[in-house]
Coordinates of C-alpha atoms in Angstrom, one line a residue:
M19 CA -23.3 49.4 -127.1
A20 CA -20.3 50.3 -129.3
Y21 CA -16.9 50.8 -127.8
Q22 CA -13.9 52.4 -129.6
A23 CA -10.6 51.9 -127.9
K24 CA -8.8 54.6 -129.9
P25 CA -10.1 57.2 -132.4
E26 CA -8.3 55.3 -135.2
S27 CA -9.5 51.8 -134.2
Q28 CA -12.7 50.2 -135.3
K29 CA -15.8 50.3 -133.1
Q30 CA -16.9 47.0 -131.5
L31 CA -20.3 46.1 -130.1
Y32 CA -20.5 44.7 -126.6
R33 CA -23.5 43.2 -124.9
F34 CA -24.3 44.3 -121.4
T35 CA -27.0 43.6 -118.8
L36 CA -28.2 45.7 -115.9
R37 CA -29.5 43.4 -113.2
N38 CA -31.3 44.2 -110.0
L39 CA -30.4 42.1 -106.9
P40 CA -32.5 41.3 -103.8
D41 CA -32.4 43.6 -100.8
E42 CA -31.0 40.9 -98.5
P43 CA -27.2 40.7 -98.8
I44 CA -27.1 36.9 -98.4
D45 CA -29.4 36.5 -101.4
R46 CA -27.6 38.8 -103.9
I47 CA -24.8 36.6 -105.0
N48 CA -27.1 33.6 -105.1
E49 CA -29.4 35.5 -107.4
L50 CA -26.5 36.4 -109.7
L51 CA -25.2 32.8 -109.7
K52 CA -28.7 31.5 -110.4
A53 CA -29.0 33.8 -113.5
H54 CA -25.9 32.0 -114.9
N55 CA -27.1 28.5 -113.8
V56 CA -24.1 28.1 -111.5
T57 CA -24.2 26.4 -108.1
L58 CA -21.5 27.0 -105.5
E59 CA -20.7 26.0 -102.0
P60 CA -22.4 28.1 -99.2
R61 CA -19.1 29.9 -98.3
F62 CA -19.4 31.9 -101.5
T63 CA -22.8 33.3 -100.6
H64 CA -21.4 36.0 -98.4
A65 CA -19.3 37.6 -101.1
P66 CA -19.8 41.4 -101.2
H67 CA -22.1 42.8 -103.9
K68 CA -24.2 45.9 -104.5
F69 CA -28.0 45.9 -104.9
G70 CA -27.5 45.9 -108.7
V71 CA -24.8 44.8 -111.1
L72 CA -23.7 45.7 -114.5
E73 CA -22.6 42.6 -116.5
I74 CA -20.4 43.0 -119.6
E75 CA -19.9 40.2 -122.1
I76 CA -16.4 40.1 -123.7
P77 CA -16.1 37.6 -126.5
T78 CA -12.9 35.5 -126.2
E79 CA -11.7 36.6 -129.7
R80 CA -11.6 40.2 -128.5
L81 CA -9.3 39.6 -125.6
R82 CA -6.1 39.9 -127.6
S83 CA -7.0 43.3 -129.1
L84 CA -8.2 44.5 -125.7
Y85 CA -4.9 43.5 -124.2
F86 CA -2.9 45.6 -126.7
T87 CA -5.2 48.6 -126.7
E88 CA -6.1 48.8 -123.0
R89 CA -2.8 48.1 -121.2
V90 CA -1.5 51.5 -122.2
H91 CA -4.3 53.2 -120.2
L92 CA -3.7 51.3 -117.0
P93 CA -2.4 53.0 -113.8
A94 CA 1.4 52.6 -113.4
D95 CA 1.3 50.0 -110.6
T96 CA -1.2 47.8 -112.5
A97 CA 0.7 48.3 -115.8
E98 CA 3.9 47.1 -114.2
L99 CA 2.1 44.0 -112.8
V100 CA 0.5 43.1 -116.2
A101 CA 3.9 43.6 -118.0
S102 CA 5.6 41.3 -115.5
H103 CA 3.0 38.5 -115.9
A104 CA 2.9 38.9 -119.7
A105 CA 6.7 38.7 -119.9
Q106 CA 6.6 35.4 -117.9
N107 CA 4.0 34.0 -120.2
L108 CA 5.9 34.9 -123.4
C109 CA 9.0 33.2 -122.0
E110 CA 7.0 30.0 -121.1
S111 CA 5.0 29.9 -124.3
R112 CA 7.9 31.0 -126.6
R113 CA 5.7 33.6 -128.2
S114 CA 6.9 36.9 -129.5
T115 CA 6.1 40.3 -128.1
R116 CA 4.1 41.1 -131.3
E117 CA 2.0 37.9 -130.9
G118 CA 1.3 38.7 -127.2
P119 CA 0.5 36.1 -124.5
D120 CA -1.4 32.9 -125.3
I121 CA -5.2 32.6 -124.9
R122 CA -4.9 30.8 -121.5
W123 CA -3.1 33.8 -120.1
L124 CA -5.5 36.3 -121.7
I125 CA -8.5 34.6 -120.1
Q126 CA -6.8 34.2 -116.6
C127 CA -5.4 37.7 -116.5
A128 CA -8.4 39.5 -118.1
P129 CA -9.4 41.1 -114.7
L130 CA -6.0 43.0 -114.8
Y131 CA -5.7 44.4 -118.3
T132 CA -9.4 45.0 -118.9
S133 CA -9.9 47.4 -115.9
H134 CA -9.8 50.6 -118.0
F135 CA -12.3 49.1 -120.6
V136 CA -14.7 48.0 -117.8
V137 CA -14.7 51.4 -116.1
E138 CA -14.9 53.4 -119.3
F139 CA -17.6 51.2 -120.8
S140 CA -19.6 51.2 -117.5
N141 CA -19.6 55.0 -117.5
R142 CA -21.0 55.1 -121.0
V143 CA -23.8 52.8 -120.0
I144 CA -24.5 55.0 -117.0
D145 CA -24.6 58.1 -119.2
A146 CA -27.0 56.4 -121.5
F147 CA -29.1 55.3 -118.5
R148 CA -29.2 58.9 -117.2
L149 CA -30.4 60.2 -120.5
E150 CA -33.2 57.6 -120.7
Y151 CA -34.1 57.6 -117.0
G152 CA -32.8 60.9 -115.8
R153 CA -34.9 61.0 -112.6
V154 CA -32.7 58.3 -111.1
P155 CA -29.3 59.6 -109.8
V156 CA -26.4 57.3 -110.6
S157 CA -22.8 58.1 -109.7
S158 CA -20.0 57.5 -112.2
T159 CA -17.9 54.3 -111.9
L160 CA -14.4 55.2 -110.8
E161 CA -11.2 53.1 -110.7
G162 CA -11.5 52.7 -107.0
Y163 CA -14.7 50.7 -107.5
W164 CA -12.8 48.3 -109.8
R165 CA -10.7 47.4 -106.8
E166 CA -13.7 45.8 -105.2
P167 CA -14.2 42.1 -105.6
T168 CA -15.7 41.5 -109.0
A169 CA -17.3 38.2 -110.2
F170 CA -16.0 36.6 -113.4
F171 CA -17.8 34.0 -115.4
G172 CA -16.7 32.0 -118.5
R173 CA -19.2 30.9 -121.2
E174 CA -18.6 28.0 -123.5
A175 CA -19.7 27.8 -127.1
N176 CA -22.7 25.7 -126.0
G177 CA -23.9 28.5 -123.7
T178 CA -22.8 26.8 -120.4
D179 CA -21.5 29.3 -117.8
H180 CA -18.6 28.6 -115.3
F181 CA -17.8 30.7 -112.3
L182 CA -14.1 31.7 -112.6
G183 CA -13.9 33.4 -109.3
F184 CA -13.7 36.8 -107.7
A185 CA -11.0 39.2 -108.8
S186 CA -9.7 42.4 -107.2
L187 CA -6.7 44.6 -108.0
A188 CA -6.5 45.5 -104.3
N189 CA -8.0 43.2 -101.7
Q190 CA -9.6 45.9 -99.7
Q191 CA -12.0 45.0 -96.9
H192 CA -14.6 47.5 -95.8
T193 CA -15.0 47.3 -92.0
P194 CA -17.0 49.5 -89.7
V195 CA -15.1 52.5 -88.4
P196 CA -15.0 52.5 -84.6
A197 CA -16.1 55.9 -83.1
E198 CA -17.2 57.3 -79.8
W199 CA -19.5 60.3 -79.5
F200 CA -18.5 62.5 -76.6
A201 CA -21.1 64.4 -74.6
D202 CA -20.4 67.7 -76.3
S203 CA -19.7 66.4 -79.9
L204 CA -23.0 67.6 -81.4
S205 CA -23.0 71.0 -79.6
R206 CA -19.4 71.6 -80.8
Y207 CA -20.4 70.7 -84.4
D208 CA -23.4 73.0 -84.2
A209 CA -21.3 75.9 -83.1
D210 CA -18.6 75.1 -85.7
A211 CA -21.2 74.8 -88.5
H212 CA -22.5 78.3 -87.7
S213 CA -19.0 79.8 -87.9
S214 CA -18.3 82.3 -90.6
T215 CA -15.2 80.3 -91.7
F216 CA -17.0 76.9 -91.8
L217 CA -17.2 76.8 -95.6
L218 CA -13.5 77.9 -96.0
R219 CA -12.3 75.2 -93.6
T220 CA -14.4 72.4 -95.1
A221 CA -14.0 73.4 -98.8
L222 CA -11.2 71.0 -99.6
R223 CA -13.1 68.1 -98.0
R224 CA -16.1 68.9 -100.1
V225 CA -14.0 69.0 -103.2
A226 CA -12.5 65.6 -102.3
D227 CA -16.1 64.2 -101.9
L228 CA -17.1 65.5 -105.3
V229 CA -14.1 63.9 -106.9
A230 CA -14.8 60.6 -105.1
L231 CA -18.4 60.7 -106.6
G232 CA -17.1 61.4 -110.1
F233 CA -18.1 65.1 -110.2
H234 CA -14.7 66.3 -111.3
A235 CA -15.9 69.3 -113.3
E236 CA -18.3 70.4 -110.6
A237 CA -15.4 70.3 -108.1
L238 CA -13.6 73.1 -110.0
A239 CA -15.7 76.0 -108.7
P240 CA -15.3 75.3 -104.9
L241 CA -11.7 74.4 -105.3
N242 CA -10.8 77.6 -107.2
A243 CA -12.9 79.6 -104.7
F244 CA -10.8 78.2 -101.9
L245 CA -7.6 78.9 -103.7
E246 CA -8.6 82.5 -104.5
V247 CA -9.4 83.2 -100.8
L248 CA -6.2 81.4 -99.6
V249 CA -3.9 83.4 -102.0
S250 CA -5.7 86.7 -101.4
E251 CA -5.7 86.5 -97.6
S252 CA -2.1 85.5 -97.5
L253 CA -1.1 88.6 -99.4
I254 CA -3.4 90.9 -97.4
Y255 CA -2.1 89.5 -94.1
V256 CA 1.6 89.9 -95.1
S257 CA 0.9 93.5 -96.1
G258 CA 0.4 94.2 -92.4
S259 CA -0.6 97.8 -91.6
A260 CA -0.2 99.0 -95.1
H261 CA -3.9 99.4 -95.8
H262 CA -3.4 100.8 -99.3
L263 CA -1.5 97.7 -100.3
A264 CA -4.2 95.4 -98.8
Q265 CA -6.8 97.3 -100.8
H266 CA -4.7 96.9 -103.9
V267 CA -4.4 93.2 -103.3
S268 CA -8.2 92.9 -103.0
R269 CA -8.5 94.5 -106.5
M270 CA -5.9 92.4 -108.2
G271 CA -6.9 89.4 -110.3
H272 CA -6.3 85.8 -109.1
A273 CA -3.7 85.3 -111.9
A274 CA -1.8 88.4 -110.9
R275 CA -1.7 87.3 -107.2
L276 CA -0.4 83.8 -108.2
R277 CA 2.3 85.5 -110.3
L278 CA 3.6 87.2 -107.1
F279 CA 4.1 83.9 -105.5
T280 CA 5.7 82.5 -108.6
E281 CA 8.2 85.4 -108.5
L282 CA 8.9 84.5 -104.9
A283 CA 9.7 80.9 -105.8
E284 CA 11.9 82.0 -108.7
A285 CA 13.8 84.4 -106.5
D286 CA 15.3 81.3 -104.7
L287 CA 15.2 83.0 -101.3
L288 CA 14.3 79.8 -99.5
P289 CA 14.5 76.9 -102.1
I290 CA 13.8 74.1 -99.5
W291 CA 10.5 75.6 -98.6
Y292 CA 9.5 77.6 -101.7
G293 CA 11.1 75.4 -104.4
E294 CA 9.8 72.9 -107.0
A295 CA 6.9 71.5 -104.9
F296 CA 5.6 75.1 -104.3
I297 CA 5.9 75.9 -108.0
R298 CA 4.0 72.8 -108.9
S299 CA 1.2 73.8 -106.6
L300 CA 1.1 77.3 -108.1
D301 CA 1.0 75.8 -111.6
A302 CA -1.8 73.5 -110.6
A303 CA -3.7 76.5 -109.1
R304 CA -3.3 78.4 -112.3
K305 CA -4.6 75.6 -114.4
I306 CA -7.5 75.0 -112.1
Y307 CA -8.4 78.7 -112.5
Q308 CA -8.3 78.3 -116.3
H309 CA -10.4 75.1 -116.1
R310 CA -12.9 76.7 -113.8
N311 CA -13.4 79.7 -116.1
A312 CA -13.8 77.4 -119.1
Y313 CA -16.4 75.3 -117.3
V314 CA -18.3 78.0 -115.5
H315 CA -18.5 80.4 -118.4
N316 CA -18.8 78.0 -121.4
L317 CA -19.5 74.6 -119.8
L318 CA -16.4 73.3 -121.5
L319 CA -13.2 71.6 -120.2
P320 CA -9.9 72.2 -121.9
D321 CA -9.0 69.4 -124.4
V322 CA -12.2 67.5 -123.5
I323 CA -14.8 66.8 -126.3
G324 CA -18.1 65.4 -125.1
R325 CA -18.2 63.3 -122.0
P326 CA -15.0 63.2 -119.8
T327 CA -13.3 59.8 -120.3
L328 CA -11.5 57.9 -117.6
L329 CA -8.2 59.4 -118.8
D330 CA -9.7 62.9 -118.6
R331 CA -10.7 62.2 -115.0
R332 CA -7.3 60.9 -114.2
A333 CA -5.8 64.1 -115.6
M334 CA -8.1 66.2 -113.4
E335 CA -7.3 64.1 -110.3
A336 CA -3.6 64.7 -110.9
L337 CA -4.3 68.4 -111.1
F338 CA -6.3 68.4 -107.9
F339 CA -3.9 66.0 -106.0
C340 CA -1.8 68.6 -104.1
F341 CA -5.0 70.2 -102.7
I342 CA -7.1 67.1 -101.8
D343 CA -4.5 64.6 -100.7
F344 CA -4.2 65.2 -97.0
H345 CA -0.4 65.2 -96.7
E346 CA 0.2 67.3 -99.8
Q347 CA -2.7 69.6 -98.7
Q348 CA -1.0 70.3 -95.4
Q349 CA 2.3 71.1 -97.1
V350 CA 0.6 73.7 -99.3
L351 CA -1.4 75.3 -96.4
Q352 CA 1.7 75.5 -94.3
R353 CA 3.7 77.3 -97.0
F354 CA 1.0 79.9 -97.5
Q355 CA 0.6 80.3 -93.7
S356 CA 4.4 80.8 -93.3
I357 CA 4.3 83.5 -96.0
A358 CA 1.4 85.3 -94.4
Q359 CA 3.1 85.3 -91.0
D360 CA 6.7 86.1 -92.1
T361 CA 8.4 89.2 -90.7
G362 CA 11.7 89.0 -92.4
L363 CA 13.1 88.5 -95.9
I364 CA 10.0 86.8 -97.4
R365 CA 7.7 89.6 -96.2
A366 CA 10.0 92.3 -97.5
F367 CA 10.1 90.6 -100.9
I368 CA 6.4 90.2 -101.2
V369 CA 5.5 93.7 -99.9
G370 CA 8.1 95.1 -102.4
K371 CA 6.4 93.3 -105.3
I372 CA 3.0 94.6 -104.1
E373 CA 4.3 98.1 -103.9
V374 CA 5.6 97.9 -107.5
S375 CA 2.3 96.6 -108.7
Y376 CA 0.4 99.3 -106.7
K377 CA 2.5 102.1 -108.2
A378 CA 2.1 100.7 -111.7
A379 CA -1.7 100.6 -111.2
Q380 CA -1.6 104.2 -110.0
L381 CA 0.4 105.3 -113.1
K382 CA -2.0 103.5 -115.4
G383 CA -5.0 105.0 -113.6
A384 CA -3.5 108.5 -114.1
A385 CA -2.8 107.8 -117.7
D386 CA -6.3 106.6 -118.3
D387 CA -7.7 109.7 -116.6
Q388 CA -5.7 112.0 -118.9
A389 CA -6.8 110.0 -122.0
F390 CA -10.4 110.4 -120.9

């Protein structure tokens, strides 16, 4: 399959193999090693692996170009690590920055700087697989998967393979989560699941699950739905007994409601609580609304042509972050709750803004009636 690092760069062909592995975990790594005619000590046979693997062959002569094109797409923490290792090699080998690290370094550190290439190429293979065998659901490969132990082999010119080892950007270990089911756990869940607010309270968790599976675009609709309800109910609740204002809020568009909160932040009434972080969450909510409209109505994503790349997914994850990260999420919810329950200056400011909007809508309605 062809891979193009940048629009202006030349396409390069890479050979890949999709290989099924046995059902028994202890046999999977042995099967993979046998395919490469490699024999290892028994201690390696318990290395974690899935039921199937995608193998990508990277010719040694391509490593230097991959190093220069792919390092700019690495996450910040990985990019810093690669830059540090590369600088050390340049000093030891007395090579220039333009030349880049020597071939020994390029081979040893390939797991670090090729991570974007591997994830992006893997997703293209998965997309091609879906088109050919659409009946089999396969989730996208995300950067988190790359942090799992990955087997690396080296192949000599005569075709002999050597096992280079397992590499991982983060040595994560998956262990069973201890849990105790209490006597009333299932009955409480059943009652909770039939509550009218169940979907509202679980929406953000479902959005996080969609993103974790690679369904970034599909997460837009439930996330925007949650934000519309959150913003609308906060304004309705702060309106109190003014029913005409509550009715007006329910008729306002989502963008207009977000604008009221932006005006609150810009008023600088309580900058510690409604400052830059609050403005960032409002900006994110506004962009999510625009993305959702583009996807739901036209099946398009802003600035995305064709399949979303890994960089596109990163951009969407950054957009979702303040709503699906647990800590950030709690901060956002607490801010909206404090506005809804305020009885002082914040409430007076918001209600005043709603009154102005309500009167403007009345005048416009009267003018439209006269025109008719």
